[in-house]
Short mmCIF file of C-alpha atoms in Angstrom, two decimals:
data_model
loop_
_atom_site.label_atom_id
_atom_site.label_comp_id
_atom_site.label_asym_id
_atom_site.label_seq_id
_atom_site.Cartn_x
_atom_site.Cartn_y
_atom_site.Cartn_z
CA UNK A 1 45.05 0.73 -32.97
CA UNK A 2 42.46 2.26 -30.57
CA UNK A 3 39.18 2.30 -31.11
CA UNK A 4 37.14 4.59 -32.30
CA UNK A 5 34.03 6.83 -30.83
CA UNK A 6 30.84 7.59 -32.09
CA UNK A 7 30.98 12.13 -32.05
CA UNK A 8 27.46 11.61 -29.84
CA UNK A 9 24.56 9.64 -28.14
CA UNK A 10 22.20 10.34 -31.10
CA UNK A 11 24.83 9.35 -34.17
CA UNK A 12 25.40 5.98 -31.96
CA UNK A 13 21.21 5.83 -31.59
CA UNK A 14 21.70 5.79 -35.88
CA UNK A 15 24.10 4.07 -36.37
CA UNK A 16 22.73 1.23 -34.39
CA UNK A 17 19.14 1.36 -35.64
CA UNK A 18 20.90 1.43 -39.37
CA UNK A 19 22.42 -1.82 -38.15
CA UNK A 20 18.94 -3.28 -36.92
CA UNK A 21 16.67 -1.68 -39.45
CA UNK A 22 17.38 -3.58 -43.05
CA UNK A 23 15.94 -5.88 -45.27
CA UNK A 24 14.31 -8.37 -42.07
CA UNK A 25 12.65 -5.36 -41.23
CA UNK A 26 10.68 -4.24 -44.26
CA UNK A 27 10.92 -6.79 -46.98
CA UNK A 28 11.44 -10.42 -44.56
CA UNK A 29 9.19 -9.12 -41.61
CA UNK A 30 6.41 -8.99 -43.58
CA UNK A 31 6.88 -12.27 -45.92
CA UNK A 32 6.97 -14.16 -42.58
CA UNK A 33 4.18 -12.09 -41.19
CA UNK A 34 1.95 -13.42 -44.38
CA UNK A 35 3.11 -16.49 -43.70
CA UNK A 36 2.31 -17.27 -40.51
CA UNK A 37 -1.27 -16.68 -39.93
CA UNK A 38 -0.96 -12.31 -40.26
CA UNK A 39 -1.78 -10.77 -36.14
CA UNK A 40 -1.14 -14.35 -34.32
CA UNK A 41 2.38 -14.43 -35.06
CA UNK A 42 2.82 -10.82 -33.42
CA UNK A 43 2.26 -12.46 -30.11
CA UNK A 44 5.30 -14.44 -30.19
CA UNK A 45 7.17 -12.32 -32.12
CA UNK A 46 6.76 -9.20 -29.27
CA UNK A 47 7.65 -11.28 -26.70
CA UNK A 48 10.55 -12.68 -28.45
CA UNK A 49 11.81 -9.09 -28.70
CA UNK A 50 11.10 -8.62 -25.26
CA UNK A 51 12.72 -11.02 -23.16
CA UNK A 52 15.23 -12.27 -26.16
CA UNK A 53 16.17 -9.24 -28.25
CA UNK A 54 16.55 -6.14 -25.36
CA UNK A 55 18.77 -8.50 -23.18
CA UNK A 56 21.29 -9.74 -26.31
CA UNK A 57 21.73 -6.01 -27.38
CA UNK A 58 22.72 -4.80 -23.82
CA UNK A 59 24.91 -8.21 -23.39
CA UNK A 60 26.37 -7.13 -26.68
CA UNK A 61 26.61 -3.65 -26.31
CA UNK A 62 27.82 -3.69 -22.99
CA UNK A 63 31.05 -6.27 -23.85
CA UNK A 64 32.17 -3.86 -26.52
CA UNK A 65 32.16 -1.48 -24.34
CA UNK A 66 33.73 -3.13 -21.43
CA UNK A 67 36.69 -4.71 -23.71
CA UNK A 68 37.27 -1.95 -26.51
CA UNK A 69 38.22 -4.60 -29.26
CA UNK A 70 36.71 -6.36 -31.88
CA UNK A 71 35.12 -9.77 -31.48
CA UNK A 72 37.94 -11.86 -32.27
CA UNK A 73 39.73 -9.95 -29.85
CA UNK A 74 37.11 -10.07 -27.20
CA UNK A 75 36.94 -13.77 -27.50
CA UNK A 76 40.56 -14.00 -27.27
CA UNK A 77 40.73 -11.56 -24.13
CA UNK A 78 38.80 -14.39 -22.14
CA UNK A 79 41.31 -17.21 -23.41
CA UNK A 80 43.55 -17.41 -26.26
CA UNK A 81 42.23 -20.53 -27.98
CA UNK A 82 38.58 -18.91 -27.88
CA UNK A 83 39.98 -16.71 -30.88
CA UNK A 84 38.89 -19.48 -32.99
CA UNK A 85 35.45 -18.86 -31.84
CA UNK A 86 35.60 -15.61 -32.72
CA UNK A 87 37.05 -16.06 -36.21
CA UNK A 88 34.03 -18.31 -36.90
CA UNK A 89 31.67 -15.31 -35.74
CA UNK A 90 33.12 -12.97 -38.11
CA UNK A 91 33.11 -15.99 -40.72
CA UNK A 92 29.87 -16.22 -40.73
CA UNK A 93 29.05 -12.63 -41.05
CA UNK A 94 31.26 -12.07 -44.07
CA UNK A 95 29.69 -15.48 -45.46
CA UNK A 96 26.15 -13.84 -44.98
CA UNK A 97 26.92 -10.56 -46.30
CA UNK A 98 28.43 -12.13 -49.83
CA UNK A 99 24.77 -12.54 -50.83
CA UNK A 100 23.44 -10.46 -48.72
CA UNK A 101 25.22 -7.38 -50.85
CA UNK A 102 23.51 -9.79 -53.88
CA UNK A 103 19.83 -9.06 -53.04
CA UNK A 104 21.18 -5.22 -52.19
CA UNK A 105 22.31 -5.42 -55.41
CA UNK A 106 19.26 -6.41 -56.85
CA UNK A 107 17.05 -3.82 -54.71
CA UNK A 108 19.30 -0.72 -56.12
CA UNK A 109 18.98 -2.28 -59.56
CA UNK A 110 14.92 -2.36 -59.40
CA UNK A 111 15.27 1.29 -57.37
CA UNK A 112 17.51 3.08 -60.18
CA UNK A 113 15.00 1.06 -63.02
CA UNK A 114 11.84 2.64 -61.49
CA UNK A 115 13.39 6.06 -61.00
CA UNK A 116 14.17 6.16 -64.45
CA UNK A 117 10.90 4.78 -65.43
CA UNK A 118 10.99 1.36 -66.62
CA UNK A 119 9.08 -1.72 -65.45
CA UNK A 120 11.71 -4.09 -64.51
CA UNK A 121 10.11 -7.62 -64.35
CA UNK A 122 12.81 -9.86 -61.95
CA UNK A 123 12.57 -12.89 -64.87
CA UNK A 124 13.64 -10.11 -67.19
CA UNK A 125 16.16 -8.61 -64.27
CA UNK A 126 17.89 -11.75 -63.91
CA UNK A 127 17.88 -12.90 -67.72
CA UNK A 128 20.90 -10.12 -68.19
CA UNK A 129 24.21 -9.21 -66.60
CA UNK A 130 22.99 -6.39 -64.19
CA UNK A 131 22.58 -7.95 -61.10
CA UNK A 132 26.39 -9.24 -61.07
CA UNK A 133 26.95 -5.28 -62.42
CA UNK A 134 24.89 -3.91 -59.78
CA UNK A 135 26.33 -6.63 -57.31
CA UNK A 136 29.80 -5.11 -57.82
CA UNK A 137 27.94 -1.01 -57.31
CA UNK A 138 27.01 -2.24 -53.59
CA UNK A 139 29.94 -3.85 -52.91
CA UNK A 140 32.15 -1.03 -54.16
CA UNK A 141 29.86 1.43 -52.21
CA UNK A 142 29.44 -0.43 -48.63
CA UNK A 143 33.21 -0.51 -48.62
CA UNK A 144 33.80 2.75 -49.45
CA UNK A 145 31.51 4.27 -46.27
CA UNK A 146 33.80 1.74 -44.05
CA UNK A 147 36.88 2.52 -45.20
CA UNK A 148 35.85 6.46 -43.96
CA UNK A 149 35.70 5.66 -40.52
CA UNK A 150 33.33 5.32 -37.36
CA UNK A 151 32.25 8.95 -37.66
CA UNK A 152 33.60 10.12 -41.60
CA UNK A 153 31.47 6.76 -43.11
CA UNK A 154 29.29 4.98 -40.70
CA UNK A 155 27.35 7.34 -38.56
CA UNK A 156 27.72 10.16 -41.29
CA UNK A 157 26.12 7.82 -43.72
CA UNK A 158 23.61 7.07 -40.79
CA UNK A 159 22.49 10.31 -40.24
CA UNK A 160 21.05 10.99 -43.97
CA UNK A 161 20.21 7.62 -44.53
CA UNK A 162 17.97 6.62 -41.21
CA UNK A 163 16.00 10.03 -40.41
CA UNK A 164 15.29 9.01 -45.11
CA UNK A 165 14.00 5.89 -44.02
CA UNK A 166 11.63 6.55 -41.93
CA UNK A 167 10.66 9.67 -43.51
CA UNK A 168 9.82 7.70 -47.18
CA UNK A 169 8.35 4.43 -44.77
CA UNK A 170 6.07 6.64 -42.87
CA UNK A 171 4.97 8.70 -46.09
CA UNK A 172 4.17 5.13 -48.18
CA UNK A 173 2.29 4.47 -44.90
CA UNK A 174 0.27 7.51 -45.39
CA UNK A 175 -0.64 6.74 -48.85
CA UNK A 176 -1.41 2.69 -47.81
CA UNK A 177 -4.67 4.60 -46.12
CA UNK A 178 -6.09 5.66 -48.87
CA UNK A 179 -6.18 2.23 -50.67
CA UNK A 180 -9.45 0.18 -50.65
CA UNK A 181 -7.40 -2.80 -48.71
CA UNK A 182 -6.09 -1.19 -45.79
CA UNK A 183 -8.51 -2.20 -43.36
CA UNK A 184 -8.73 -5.88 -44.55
CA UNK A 185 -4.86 -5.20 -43.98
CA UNK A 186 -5.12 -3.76 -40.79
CA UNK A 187 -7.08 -6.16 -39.57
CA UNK A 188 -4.74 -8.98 -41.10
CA UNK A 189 -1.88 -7.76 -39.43
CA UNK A 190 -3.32 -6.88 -36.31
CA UNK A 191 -6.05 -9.48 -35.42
CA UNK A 192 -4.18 -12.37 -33.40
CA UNK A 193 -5.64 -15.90 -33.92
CA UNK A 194 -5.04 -17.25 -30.25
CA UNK A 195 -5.83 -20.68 -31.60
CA UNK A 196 -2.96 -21.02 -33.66
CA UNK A 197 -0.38 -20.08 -31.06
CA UNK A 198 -0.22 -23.72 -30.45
CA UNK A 199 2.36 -24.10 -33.56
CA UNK A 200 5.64 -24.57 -32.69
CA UNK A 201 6.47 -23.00 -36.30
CA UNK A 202 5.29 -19.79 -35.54
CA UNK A 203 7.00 -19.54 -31.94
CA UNK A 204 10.32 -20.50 -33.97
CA UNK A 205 9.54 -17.69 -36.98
CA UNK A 206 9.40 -15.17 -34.39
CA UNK A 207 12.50 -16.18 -32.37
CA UNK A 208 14.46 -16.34 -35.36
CA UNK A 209 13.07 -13.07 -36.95
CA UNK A 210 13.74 -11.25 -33.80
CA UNK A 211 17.27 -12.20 -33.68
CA UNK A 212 18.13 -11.83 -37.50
CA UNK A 213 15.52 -8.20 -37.52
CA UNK A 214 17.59 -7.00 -34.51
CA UNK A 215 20.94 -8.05 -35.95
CA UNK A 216 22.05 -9.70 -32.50
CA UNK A 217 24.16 -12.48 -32.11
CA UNK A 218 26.27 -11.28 -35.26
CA UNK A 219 29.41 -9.29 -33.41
CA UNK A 220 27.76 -6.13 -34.57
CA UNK A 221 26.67 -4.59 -31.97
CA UNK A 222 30.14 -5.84 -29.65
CA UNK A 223 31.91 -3.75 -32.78
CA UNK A 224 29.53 -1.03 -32.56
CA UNK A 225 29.33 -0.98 -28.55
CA UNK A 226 33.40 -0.55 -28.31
CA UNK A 227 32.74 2.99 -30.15
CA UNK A 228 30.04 4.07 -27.38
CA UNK A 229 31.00 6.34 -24.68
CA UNK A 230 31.23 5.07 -20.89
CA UNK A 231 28.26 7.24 -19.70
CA UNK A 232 26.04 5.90 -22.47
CA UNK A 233 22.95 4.21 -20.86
CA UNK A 234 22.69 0.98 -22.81
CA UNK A 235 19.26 -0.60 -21.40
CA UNK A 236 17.77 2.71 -22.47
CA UNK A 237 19.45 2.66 -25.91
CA UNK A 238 18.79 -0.92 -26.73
CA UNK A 239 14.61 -0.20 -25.45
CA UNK A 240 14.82 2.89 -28.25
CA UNK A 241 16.33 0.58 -30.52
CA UNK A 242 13.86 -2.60 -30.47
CA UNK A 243 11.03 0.24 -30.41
CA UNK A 244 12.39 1.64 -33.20
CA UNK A 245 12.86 -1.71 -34.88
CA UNK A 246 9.74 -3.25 -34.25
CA UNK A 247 7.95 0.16 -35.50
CA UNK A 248 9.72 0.00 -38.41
CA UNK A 249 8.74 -3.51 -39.20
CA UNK A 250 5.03 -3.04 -38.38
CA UNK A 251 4.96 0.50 -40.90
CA UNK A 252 6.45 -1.73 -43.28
CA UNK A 253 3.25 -4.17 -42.85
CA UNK A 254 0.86 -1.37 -43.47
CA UNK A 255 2.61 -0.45 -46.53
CA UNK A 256 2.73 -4.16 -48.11
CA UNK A 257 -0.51 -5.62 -46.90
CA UNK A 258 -2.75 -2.90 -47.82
CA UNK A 259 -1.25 -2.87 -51.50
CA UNK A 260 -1.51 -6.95 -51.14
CA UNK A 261 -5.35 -6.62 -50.21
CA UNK A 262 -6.29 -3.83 -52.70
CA UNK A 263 -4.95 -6.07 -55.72
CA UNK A 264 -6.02 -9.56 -55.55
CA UNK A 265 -2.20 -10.76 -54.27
CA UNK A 266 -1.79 -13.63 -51.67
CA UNK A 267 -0.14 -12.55 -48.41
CA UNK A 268 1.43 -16.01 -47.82
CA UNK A 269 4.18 -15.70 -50.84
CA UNK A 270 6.77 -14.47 -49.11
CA UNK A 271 9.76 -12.56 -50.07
CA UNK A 272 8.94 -13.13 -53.75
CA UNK A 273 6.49 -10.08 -53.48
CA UNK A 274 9.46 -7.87 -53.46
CA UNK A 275 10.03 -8.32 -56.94
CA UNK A 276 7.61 -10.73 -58.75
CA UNK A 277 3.81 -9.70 -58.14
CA UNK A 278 4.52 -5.74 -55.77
CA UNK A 279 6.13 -4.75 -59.22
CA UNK A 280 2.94 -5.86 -61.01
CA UNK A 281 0.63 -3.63 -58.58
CA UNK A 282 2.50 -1.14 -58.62
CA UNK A 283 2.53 -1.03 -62.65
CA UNK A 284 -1.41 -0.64 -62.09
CA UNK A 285 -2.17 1.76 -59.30
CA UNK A 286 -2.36 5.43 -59.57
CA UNK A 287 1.07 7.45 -58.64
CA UNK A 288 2.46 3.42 -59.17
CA UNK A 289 6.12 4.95 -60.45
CA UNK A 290 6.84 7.33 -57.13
CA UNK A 291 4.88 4.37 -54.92
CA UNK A 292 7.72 1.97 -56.53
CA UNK A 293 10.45 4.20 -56.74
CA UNK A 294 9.99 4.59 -53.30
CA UNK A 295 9.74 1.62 -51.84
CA UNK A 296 12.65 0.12 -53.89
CA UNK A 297 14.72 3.13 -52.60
CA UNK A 298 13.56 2.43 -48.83
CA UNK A 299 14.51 -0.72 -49.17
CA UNK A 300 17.74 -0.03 -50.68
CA UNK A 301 18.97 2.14 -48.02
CA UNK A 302 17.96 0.24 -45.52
CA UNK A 303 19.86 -2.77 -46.99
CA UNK A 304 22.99 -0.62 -47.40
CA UNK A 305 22.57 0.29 -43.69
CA UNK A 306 22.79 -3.11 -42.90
CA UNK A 307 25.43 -4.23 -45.09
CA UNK A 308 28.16 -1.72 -43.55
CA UNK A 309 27.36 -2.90 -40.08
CA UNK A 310 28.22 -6.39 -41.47
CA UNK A 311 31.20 -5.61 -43.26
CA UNK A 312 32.81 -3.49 -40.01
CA UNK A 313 32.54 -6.69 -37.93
CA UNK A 314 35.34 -7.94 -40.62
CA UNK A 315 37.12 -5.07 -41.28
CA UNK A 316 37.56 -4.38 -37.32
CA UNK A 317 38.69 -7.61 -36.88
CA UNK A 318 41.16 -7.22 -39.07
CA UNK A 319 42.44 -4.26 -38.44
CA UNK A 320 42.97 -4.56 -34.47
CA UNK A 321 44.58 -8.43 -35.18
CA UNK A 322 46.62 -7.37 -38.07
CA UNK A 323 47.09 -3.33 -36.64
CA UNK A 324 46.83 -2.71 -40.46
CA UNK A 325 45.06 0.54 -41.06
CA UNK A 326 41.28 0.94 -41.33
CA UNK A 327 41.51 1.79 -45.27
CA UNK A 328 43.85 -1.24 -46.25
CA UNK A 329 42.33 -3.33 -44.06
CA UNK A 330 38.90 -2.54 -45.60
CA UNK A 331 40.27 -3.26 -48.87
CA UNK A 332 41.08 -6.26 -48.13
CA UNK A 333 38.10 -7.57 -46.53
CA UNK A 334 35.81 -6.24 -49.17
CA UNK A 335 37.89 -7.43 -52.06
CA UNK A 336 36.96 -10.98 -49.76
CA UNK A 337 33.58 -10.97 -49.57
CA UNK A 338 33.53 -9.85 -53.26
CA UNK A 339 35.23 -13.21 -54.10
CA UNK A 340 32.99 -14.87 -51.60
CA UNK A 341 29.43 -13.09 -53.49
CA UNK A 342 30.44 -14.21 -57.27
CA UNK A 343 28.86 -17.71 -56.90
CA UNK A 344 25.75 -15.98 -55.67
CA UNK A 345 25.82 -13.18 -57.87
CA UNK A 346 25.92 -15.90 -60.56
CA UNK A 347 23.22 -18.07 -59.85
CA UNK A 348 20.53 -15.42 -60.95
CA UNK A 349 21.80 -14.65 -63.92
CA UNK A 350 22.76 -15.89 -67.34
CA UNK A 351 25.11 -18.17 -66.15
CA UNK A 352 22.49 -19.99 -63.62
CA UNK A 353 25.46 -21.23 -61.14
CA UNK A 354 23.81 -24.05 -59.14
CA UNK A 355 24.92 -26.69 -56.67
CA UNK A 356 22.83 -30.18 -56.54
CA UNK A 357 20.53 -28.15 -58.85
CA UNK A 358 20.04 -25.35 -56.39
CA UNK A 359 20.72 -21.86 -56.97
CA UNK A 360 24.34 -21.27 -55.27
CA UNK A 361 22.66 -17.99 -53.25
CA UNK A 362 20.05 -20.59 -51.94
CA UNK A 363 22.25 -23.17 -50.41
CA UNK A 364 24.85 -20.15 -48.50
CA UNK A 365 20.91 -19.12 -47.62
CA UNK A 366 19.75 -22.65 -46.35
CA UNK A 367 22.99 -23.32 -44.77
CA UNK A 368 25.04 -21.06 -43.61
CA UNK A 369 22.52 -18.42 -43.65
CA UNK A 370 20.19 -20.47 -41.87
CA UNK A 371 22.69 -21.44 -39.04
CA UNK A 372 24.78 -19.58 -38.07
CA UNK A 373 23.37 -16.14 -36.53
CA UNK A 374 22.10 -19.28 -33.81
CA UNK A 375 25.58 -20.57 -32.87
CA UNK A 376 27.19 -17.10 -33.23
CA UNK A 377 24.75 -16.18 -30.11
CA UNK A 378 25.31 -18.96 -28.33
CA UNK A 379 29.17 -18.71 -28.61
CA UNK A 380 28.47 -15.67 -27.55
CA UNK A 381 26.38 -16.27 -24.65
CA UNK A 382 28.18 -18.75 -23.37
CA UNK A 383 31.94 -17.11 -23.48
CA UNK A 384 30.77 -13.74 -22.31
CA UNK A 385 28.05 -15.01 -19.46
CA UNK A 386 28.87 -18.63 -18.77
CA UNK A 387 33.17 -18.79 -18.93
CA UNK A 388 34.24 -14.83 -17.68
CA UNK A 389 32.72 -12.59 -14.87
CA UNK A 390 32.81 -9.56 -16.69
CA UNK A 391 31.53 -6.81 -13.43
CA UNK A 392 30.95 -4.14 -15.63
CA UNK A 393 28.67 -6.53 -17.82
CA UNK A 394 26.76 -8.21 -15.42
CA UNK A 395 25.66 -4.54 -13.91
CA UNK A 396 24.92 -3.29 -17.37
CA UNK A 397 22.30 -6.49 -17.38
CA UNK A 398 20.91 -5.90 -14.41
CA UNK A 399 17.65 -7.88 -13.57
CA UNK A 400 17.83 -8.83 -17.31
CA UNK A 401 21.19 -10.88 -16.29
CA UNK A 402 18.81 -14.47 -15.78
CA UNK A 403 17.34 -14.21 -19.06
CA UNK A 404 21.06 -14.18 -20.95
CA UNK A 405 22.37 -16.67 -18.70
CA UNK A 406 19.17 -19.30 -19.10
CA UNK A 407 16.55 -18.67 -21.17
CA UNK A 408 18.56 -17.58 -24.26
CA UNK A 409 20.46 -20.45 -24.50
CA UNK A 410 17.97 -22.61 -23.96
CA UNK A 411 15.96 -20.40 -27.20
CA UNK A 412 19.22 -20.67 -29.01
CA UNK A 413 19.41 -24.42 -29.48
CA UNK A 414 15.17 -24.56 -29.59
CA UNK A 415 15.74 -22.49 -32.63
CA UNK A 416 18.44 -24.57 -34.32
CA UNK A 417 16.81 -27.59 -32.97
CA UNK A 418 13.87 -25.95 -34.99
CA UNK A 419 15.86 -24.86 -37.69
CA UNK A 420 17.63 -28.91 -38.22
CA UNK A 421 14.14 -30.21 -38.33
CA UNK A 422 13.07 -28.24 -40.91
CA UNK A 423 10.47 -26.16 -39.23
CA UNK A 424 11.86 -22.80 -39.77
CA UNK A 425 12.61 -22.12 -43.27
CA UNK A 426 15.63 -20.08 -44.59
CA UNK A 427 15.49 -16.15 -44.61
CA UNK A 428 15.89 -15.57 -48.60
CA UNK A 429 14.46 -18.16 -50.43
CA UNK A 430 12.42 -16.60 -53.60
CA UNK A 431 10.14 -19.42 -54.14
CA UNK A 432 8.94 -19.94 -50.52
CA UNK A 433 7.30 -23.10 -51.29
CA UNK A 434 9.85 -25.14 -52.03
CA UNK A 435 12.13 -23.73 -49.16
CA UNK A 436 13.33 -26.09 -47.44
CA UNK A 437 16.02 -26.85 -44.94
CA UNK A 438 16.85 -30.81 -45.89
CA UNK A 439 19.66 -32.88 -44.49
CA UNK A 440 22.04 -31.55 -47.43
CA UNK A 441 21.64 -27.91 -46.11
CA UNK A 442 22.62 -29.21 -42.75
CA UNK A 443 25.64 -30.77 -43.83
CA UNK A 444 26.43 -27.96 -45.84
CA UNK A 445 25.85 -25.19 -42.91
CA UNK A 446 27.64 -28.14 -40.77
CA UNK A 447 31.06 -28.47 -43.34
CA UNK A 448 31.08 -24.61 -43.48
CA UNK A 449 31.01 -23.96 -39.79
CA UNK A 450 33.79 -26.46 -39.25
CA UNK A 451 35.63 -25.08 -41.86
CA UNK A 452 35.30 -21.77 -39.72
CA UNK A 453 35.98 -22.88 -36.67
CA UNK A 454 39.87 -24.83 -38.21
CA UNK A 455 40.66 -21.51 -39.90
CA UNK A 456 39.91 -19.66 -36.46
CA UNK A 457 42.05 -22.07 -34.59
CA UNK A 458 45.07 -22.14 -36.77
CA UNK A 459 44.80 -17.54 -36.76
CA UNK A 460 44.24 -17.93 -33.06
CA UNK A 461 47.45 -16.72 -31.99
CA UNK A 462 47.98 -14.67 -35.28
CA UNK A 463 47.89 -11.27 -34.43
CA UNK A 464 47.92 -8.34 -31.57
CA UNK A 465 47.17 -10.44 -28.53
CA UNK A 466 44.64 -7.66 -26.02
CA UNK A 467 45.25 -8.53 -22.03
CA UNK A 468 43.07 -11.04 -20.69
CA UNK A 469 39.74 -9.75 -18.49
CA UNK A 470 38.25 -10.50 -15.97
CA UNK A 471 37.87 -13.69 -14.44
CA UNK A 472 37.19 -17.50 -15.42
CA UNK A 473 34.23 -19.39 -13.62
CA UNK A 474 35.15 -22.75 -12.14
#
């Protein structure tokens, strides 16, 4: 089965800033923002983008364009066994989105209770059945745009939902102003405290952020760059998309922190403003309901955004190996990660499905969740840079070739390093102070990714077999 194109430059331009532009950007960005000291961590963060994010989206890009395949057949272009690899990128992803469609889930359930005018508490949200009900509503829906197609689900979906975003993010920006916090926010957000640079927790918040915010180093944009036309300039497209990324992230500060400074809130508790103490503002401010009804619905489509790019990484994986068709093959993968989201669906909710008294959704989150974007760069890094000479790939990079080829990997395992020590702490967790990533969320993440990495080798010469590229350095 051939690939398919994006219909133009600007429906690829959505599409890919959909993929970028989802929950890290307005809910995470600014929980790690508050946590790590408001305008100093902006330093690191921008140049993490900078010299980090731009090169992995052009390296990405620019392989799924060169090879036309999916990543498990990319990987197994360069070397048969290297399918395994592969599988374990595309592992991970589908393990990430299981819970990730869980707190979509949860956004569209606090968007639809707003729009209809009820105060929805999360202690109250979770005490019930919805969120597995509304769990199933996001599922059901992110598979349905993938099963339409490249251009019938994907960029169609991304050409109402993105110019929406930004429309309803710029217009809660607007109203931010006229709260009496804004400039304390401002300010916040804005102000960098050189002194504090010095913390090697901030440096590996930003690195980490930027990857996960830019969704690079997941296969997405290989699967989204083997739909982009030859002519397509990809160091201009990845600038407009980190611009676009990082402006979306900052807007989203100056909606939260103003409405954190106006009301007495704390800017250090993390993602649990979302849907513990923004709810409670908003319940008290004037035009609270269309504030909250619209920052639960920017939210939501920015998560759904995200959640099809994930679930295409699986779904063209599956159908190029298998040459099933894109609607069966869908089907399948969806009815997957369905099975794979239940334990997480369950843990906030009557049942209370835990693991070593954890919350199932926070362990996938410490381990998995924690680890594997990392190692799904590096493997990436290192098959596409280090093992082939891909021409067309290594001119797409340009002067930016030295950064992929050193300093990435050298981030890469600074970050996990980071990450293993328990610096950095996971992406989700509700109650941010007693995140933590221990040695049982290590072995976890560990037993996972080898779990991965046997399935991948035993499919690795399951499946349509694409001609090998390029050549193999010594």
């Amino acid at each position: 089965m051939g690939p398919e194109r994006w219909s133009s430059r600007l429906g690829f331009l959505l599409a890919t800033v959909g993929a970028a532009v989802g929950l890290g950007n307005v809910w995470r960005f600014s929980a790690v923002v508050g946590q790590n000291g408001g305008g100093a961590y902006l330093v690191p963060y921008l140049i993490a983008a900078l010299i980090c994010a731009v090169p992995m989206l052009v390296l990405e890009l620019s392989v799924g364009r060169t090879l036309r395949t999916d990543v498990v057949s990319a990987f197994r272009s360069v070397r048969p066994a290297y399918a395994a690899a592969g599988w374990l990128v595309v592992g991970g992803v589908l393990l990430i989105l299981s819970y990730y469609l869980v707190l979509t889930g949860w956004v569209f359930g606090f968007f639809l209770s707003w729009l209809a005018g009820t105060e929805l508490t999360f202690a109250g949200f979770v005490d019930g059945w919805l969120p597995v009900g509304y769990f199933v509503a996001v599922t059901v829906l992110t598979g349905g745009v993938v099963s339409l197609g490249v251009r019938g689900g994907i960029e169609r979906m991304a050409r109402v939902v993105m110019p929406t975003v930004f429309v309803v993010l710029v217009g809660l920006a607007l109203y931010a102003v006229t709260l009496s916090g804004w400039r304390a926010a401002a300010a916040f957000l804005f102000t960098p405290r050189l002194s504090v640079l010095g913390d090697p927790g901030i440096w590996s918040a930003a690195f980490g952020q930027v990857f996960f915010s830019m969704s690079v180093g997941q296969g997405i944009m290989l699967t989204y760059g083997s739909y982009v036309e030859d002519d397509a300039d990809l160091l201009r497209s990845s600038l407009a998309i980190t611009v676009l990324d990082i402006g979306a992230a900052l807007v989203a500060g100056l909606v939260i922190f103003p409405i954190v400074f106006s009301f007495g809130l704390q800017p250090t508790l993390g993602t649990e403003l979302a849907f513990t103490t923004l709810p409670t503002a908003f319940a008290t401010m004037p035009f609270g309901r269309v504030v909250a009804t619209a920052f639960f619905g920017l939210l939501f489509f920015a998560a759904l955004s995200s959640s099809v790019a994930l679930l295409e990484v699986g779904v063209a994986a599956a159908a190029t190996t298998t040459r099933l068709e894109r609607r069966p093959a869908t089907v399948g993968i969806t009815a997957g990660v369905f099975l794979l989201g239940i334990p997480s669906a369950l843990s906030y909710s009557p049942a209370n499905l835990s693991l070593l008294g954890r919350p199932v959704l926070d362990i996938i989150d410490e381990s998995v969740g924690t680890f594997a974007l990392p190692v799904s760069a590096l493997l990436i890094v290192t098959v596409f840079v280090w093992v082939v000479d891909l021409e067309a790939v290594r001119e797409d990079l340009g002067s930016l070739y030295p950064l992929v080829r050193y300093l990435i990997p050298v981030v890469l395992v600074g970050v996990t390093g980071a990450k293993v020590a328990g610096v950095a702490r996971p992406a989700w967790r509700l109650l941010v102070g007693t995140a933590r990533v221990d040695g049982v969320a290590v072995g976890i993440a560990a037993a996972l990714l080898s779990f991965l990495i046997v399935v991948g080798w035993l499919l690795r010469n399951r499946g349509w077999s694409p001609p090998r590229v390029g050549r193999n350095r010594r």
